[in-house]
PDB file of C-alpha atoms in Angstrom:
ATOM      1  CA  ASN K 151      96.987 161.011  -4.456  1.00 42.00           C
ATOM      2  CA  GLY K 152      99.601 163.689  -5.126  1.00 45.00           C
ATOM      3  CA  LYS K 153      98.107 166.202  -2.693  1.00 49.00           C
ATOM      4  CA  TRP K 154      99.804 167.613   0.358  1.00 50.00           C
ATOM      5  CA  GLU K 155      97.867 166.837   3.503  1.00 55.00           C
ATOM      6  CA  ALA K 156      97.346 169.011   6.545  1.00 53.00           C
ATOM      7  CA  TYR K 157      97.242 167.419   9.960  1.00 54.00           C
ATOM      8  CA  VAL K 158      95.690 168.927  13.053  1.00 53.00           C
ATOM      9  CA  LYS K 159      96.234 167.206  16.379  1.00 52.00           C
ATOM     10  CA  GLY K 160      93.084 167.249  18.481  1.00 50.00           C
ATOM     11  CA  TRP K 161      92.672 166.598  22.173  1.00 47.00           C
ATOM     12  CA  ILE K 162      91.699 162.963  21.672  1.00 50.00           C
ATOM     13  CA  GLU K 163      93.005 161.826  18.301  1.00 55.00           C
ATOM     14  CA  PRO K 164      94.653 163.437  15.251  1.00 56.00           C
ATOM     15  CA  ARG K 165      92.431 164.482  12.363  1.00 59.00           C
ATOM     16  CA  ARG K 166      93.587 164.751   8.785  1.00 64.00           C
ATOM     17  CA  LEU K 167      92.467 167.717   6.707  1.00 66.00           C
ATOM     18  CA  GLY K 168      93.590 167.018   3.176  1.00 70.00           C
ATOM     19  CA  GLU K 169      92.181 169.427   0.607  1.00 79.00           C
ATOM     20  CA  HIS K 170      95.064 171.862   0.080  1.00 81.00           C
ATOM     21  CA  THR K 171      97.121 171.138  -3.033  1.00 79.00           C
ATOM     22  CA  LYS K 172     100.344 172.515  -1.485  1.00 85.00           C
ATOM     23  CA  SER K 173     101.828 172.871   2.004  1.00 84.00           C
ATOM     24  CA  VAL K 174      99.928 174.601   4.801  1.00 86.00           C
ATOM     25  CA  ALA K 175     101.790 177.702   5.993  1.00 91.00           C
ATOM     26  CA  SER K 176      99.371 179.171   8.537  1.00 93.00           C
ATOM     27  CA  LEU K 177      96.622 178.039  10.848  1.00 91.00           C
ATOM     28  CA  THR K 178      94.263 179.644  13.330  1.00 93.00           C
ATOM     29  CA  ILE K 179      91.187 178.612  15.275  1.00 91.00           C
ATOM     30  CA  GLY K 180      88.087 180.782  15.457  1.00 90.00           C
ATOM     31  CA  ARG K 181      84.930 180.812  17.505  1.00 84.00           C
ATOM     32  CA  GLY K 182      83.283 177.477  18.053  1.00 86.00           C
ATOM     33  CA  GLY K 183      86.443 175.606  17.092  1.00 88.00           C
ATOM     34  CA  THR K 184      86.314 176.516  13.396  1.00 91.00           C
ATOM     35  CA  ILE K 185      89.754 175.968  11.850  1.00 90.00           C
ATOM     36  CA  TYR K 186      91.235 178.230   9.166  1.00 94.00           C
ATOM     37  CA  SER K 187      94.251 177.073   7.152  1.00 93.00           C
ATOM     38  CA  GLY K 188      96.326 179.148   4.731  1.00 93.00           C
ATOM     39  CA  SER K 189      98.470 177.485   2.101  1.00 92.00           C
ATOM     40  CA  LEU K 190     101.088 177.817  -0.597  1.00 93.00           C
ATOM     41  CA  ASP K 191      98.196 177.044  -2.984  1.00 93.00           C
ATOM     42  CA  CYS K 192      97.034 180.674  -2.383  1.00 94.00           C
ATOM     43  CA  THR K 193      93.802 179.680  -0.628  1.00 94.00           C
ATOM     44  CA  VAL K 194      92.310 179.853   2.852  1.00 94.00           C
ATOM     45  CA  ARG K 195      90.200 176.844   3.733  1.00 92.00           C
ATOM     46  CA  VAL K 196      87.596 176.804   6.489  1.00 92.00           C
ATOM     47  CA  TRP K 197      86.963 173.605   8.461  1.00 90.00           C
ATOM     48  CA  SER K 198      84.285 172.590  10.926  1.00 89.00           C
ATOM     49  CA  GLY K 199      84.002 169.185  12.546  1.00 83.00           C
ATOM     50  CA  GLY K 200      86.829 167.898  10.346  1.00 81.00           C
ATOM     51  CA  ASN K 201      85.011 168.845   7.122  1.00 87.00           C
ATOM     52  CA  GLU K 202      85.869 171.637   4.714  1.00 90.00           C
ATOM     53  CA  ILE K 203      82.955 174.064   4.626  1.00 91.00           C
ATOM     54  CA  ARG K 204      84.407 176.855   2.510  1.00 92.00           C
ATOM     55  CA  THR K 205      87.362 177.893   0.342  1.00 93.00           C
ATOM     56  CA  LEU K 206      88.426 181.546   0.233  1.00 95.00           C
ATOM     57  CA  GLU K 207      90.190 182.424  -3.011  1.00 96.00           C
ATOM     58  CA  GLY K 208      91.711 185.682  -4.205  1.00 96.00           C
ATOM     59  CA  HIS K 209      95.374 185.739  -3.219  1.00 97.00           C
ATOM     60  CA  THR K 210      97.933 185.315  -6.004  1.00 97.00           C
ATOM     61  CA  ASP K 211     100.780 184.094  -3.778  1.00 97.00           C
ATOM     62  CA  TRP K 212     100.904 181.890  -0.711  1.00 95.00           C
ATOM     63  CA  VAL K 213      98.991 182.741   2.452  1.00 96.00           C
ATOM     64  CA  HIS K 214     101.442 183.078   5.349  1.00 95.00           C
ATOM     65  CA  CYS K 215      99.310 184.517   8.172  1.00 96.00           C
ATOM     66  CA  LEU K 216      95.734 184.341   9.408  1.00 96.00           C
ATOM     67  CA  ALA K 217      93.728 185.958  12.189  1.00 96.00           C
ATOM     68  CA  VAL K 218      90.080 185.880  13.229  1.00 94.00           C
ATOM     69  CA  GLY K 219      88.489 188.985  14.727  1.00 91.00           C
ATOM     70  CA  PRO K 220      85.946 188.983  17.571  1.00 83.00           C
ATOM     71  CA  ALA K 221      83.011 189.237  15.144  1.00 86.00           C
ATOM     72  CA  GLY K 222      84.281 186.256  13.118  1.00 86.00           C
ATOM     73  CA  THR K 223      85.885 188.312  10.357  1.00 93.00           C
ATOM     74  CA  VAL K 224      88.900 186.503   8.875  1.00 95.00           C
ATOM     75  CA  TYR K 225      92.098 188.369   7.934  1.00 96.00           C
ATOM     76  CA  SER K 226      94.666 186.737   5.656  1.00 97.00           C
ATOM     77  CA  GLY K 227      98.110 187.991   4.684  1.00 97.00           C
ATOM     78  CA  SER K 228      99.885 186.822   1.548  1.00 97.00           C
ATOM     79  CA  TYR K 229     103.251 187.156  -0.131  1.00 96.00           C
ATOM     80  CA  ASP K 230     101.374 188.882  -2.968  1.00 97.00           C
ATOM     81  CA  GLY K 231     101.581 191.942  -0.689  1.00 97.00           C
ATOM     82  CA  SER K 232      97.905 192.019   0.211  1.00 97.00           C
ATOM     83  CA  ILE K 233      95.826 191.609   3.338  1.00 97.00           C
ATOM     84  CA  ARG K 234      92.334 190.355   2.620  1.00 97.00           C
ATOM     85  CA  VAL K 235      89.345 190.760   4.901  1.00 96.00           C
ATOM     86  CA  TRP K 236      86.723 188.033   4.625  1.00 95.00           C
ATOM     87  CA  SER K 237      83.245 188.376   6.100  1.00 87.00           C
ATOM     88  CA  GLY K 238      80.691 185.606   6.417  1.00 66.00           C
ATOM     89  CA  GLU K 239      79.273 186.528   3.013  1.00 55.00           C
ATOM     90  CA  ASP K 240      82.571 186.287   1.050  1.00 52.00           C
TER      91      ASP K 240
END
């Protein structure tokens, strides 16, 4: 289909997360097993139960690092020189 696909290996069987349009460069896991992936497509995607639940857009270059704070706040770093802070309402 022309899209890059992200793969996450689970405890029992691999799951394919395939919504990024370019390579995944960063990955972190938050509370409750929520997965956050950062990509060369300049987005952060949020996954729960193998389904994409949210796309965080705003970076203008690829997302190379991610972190989740204790309150669930997501921090993303990009080669555009910015660090973005995403709350549950973003």
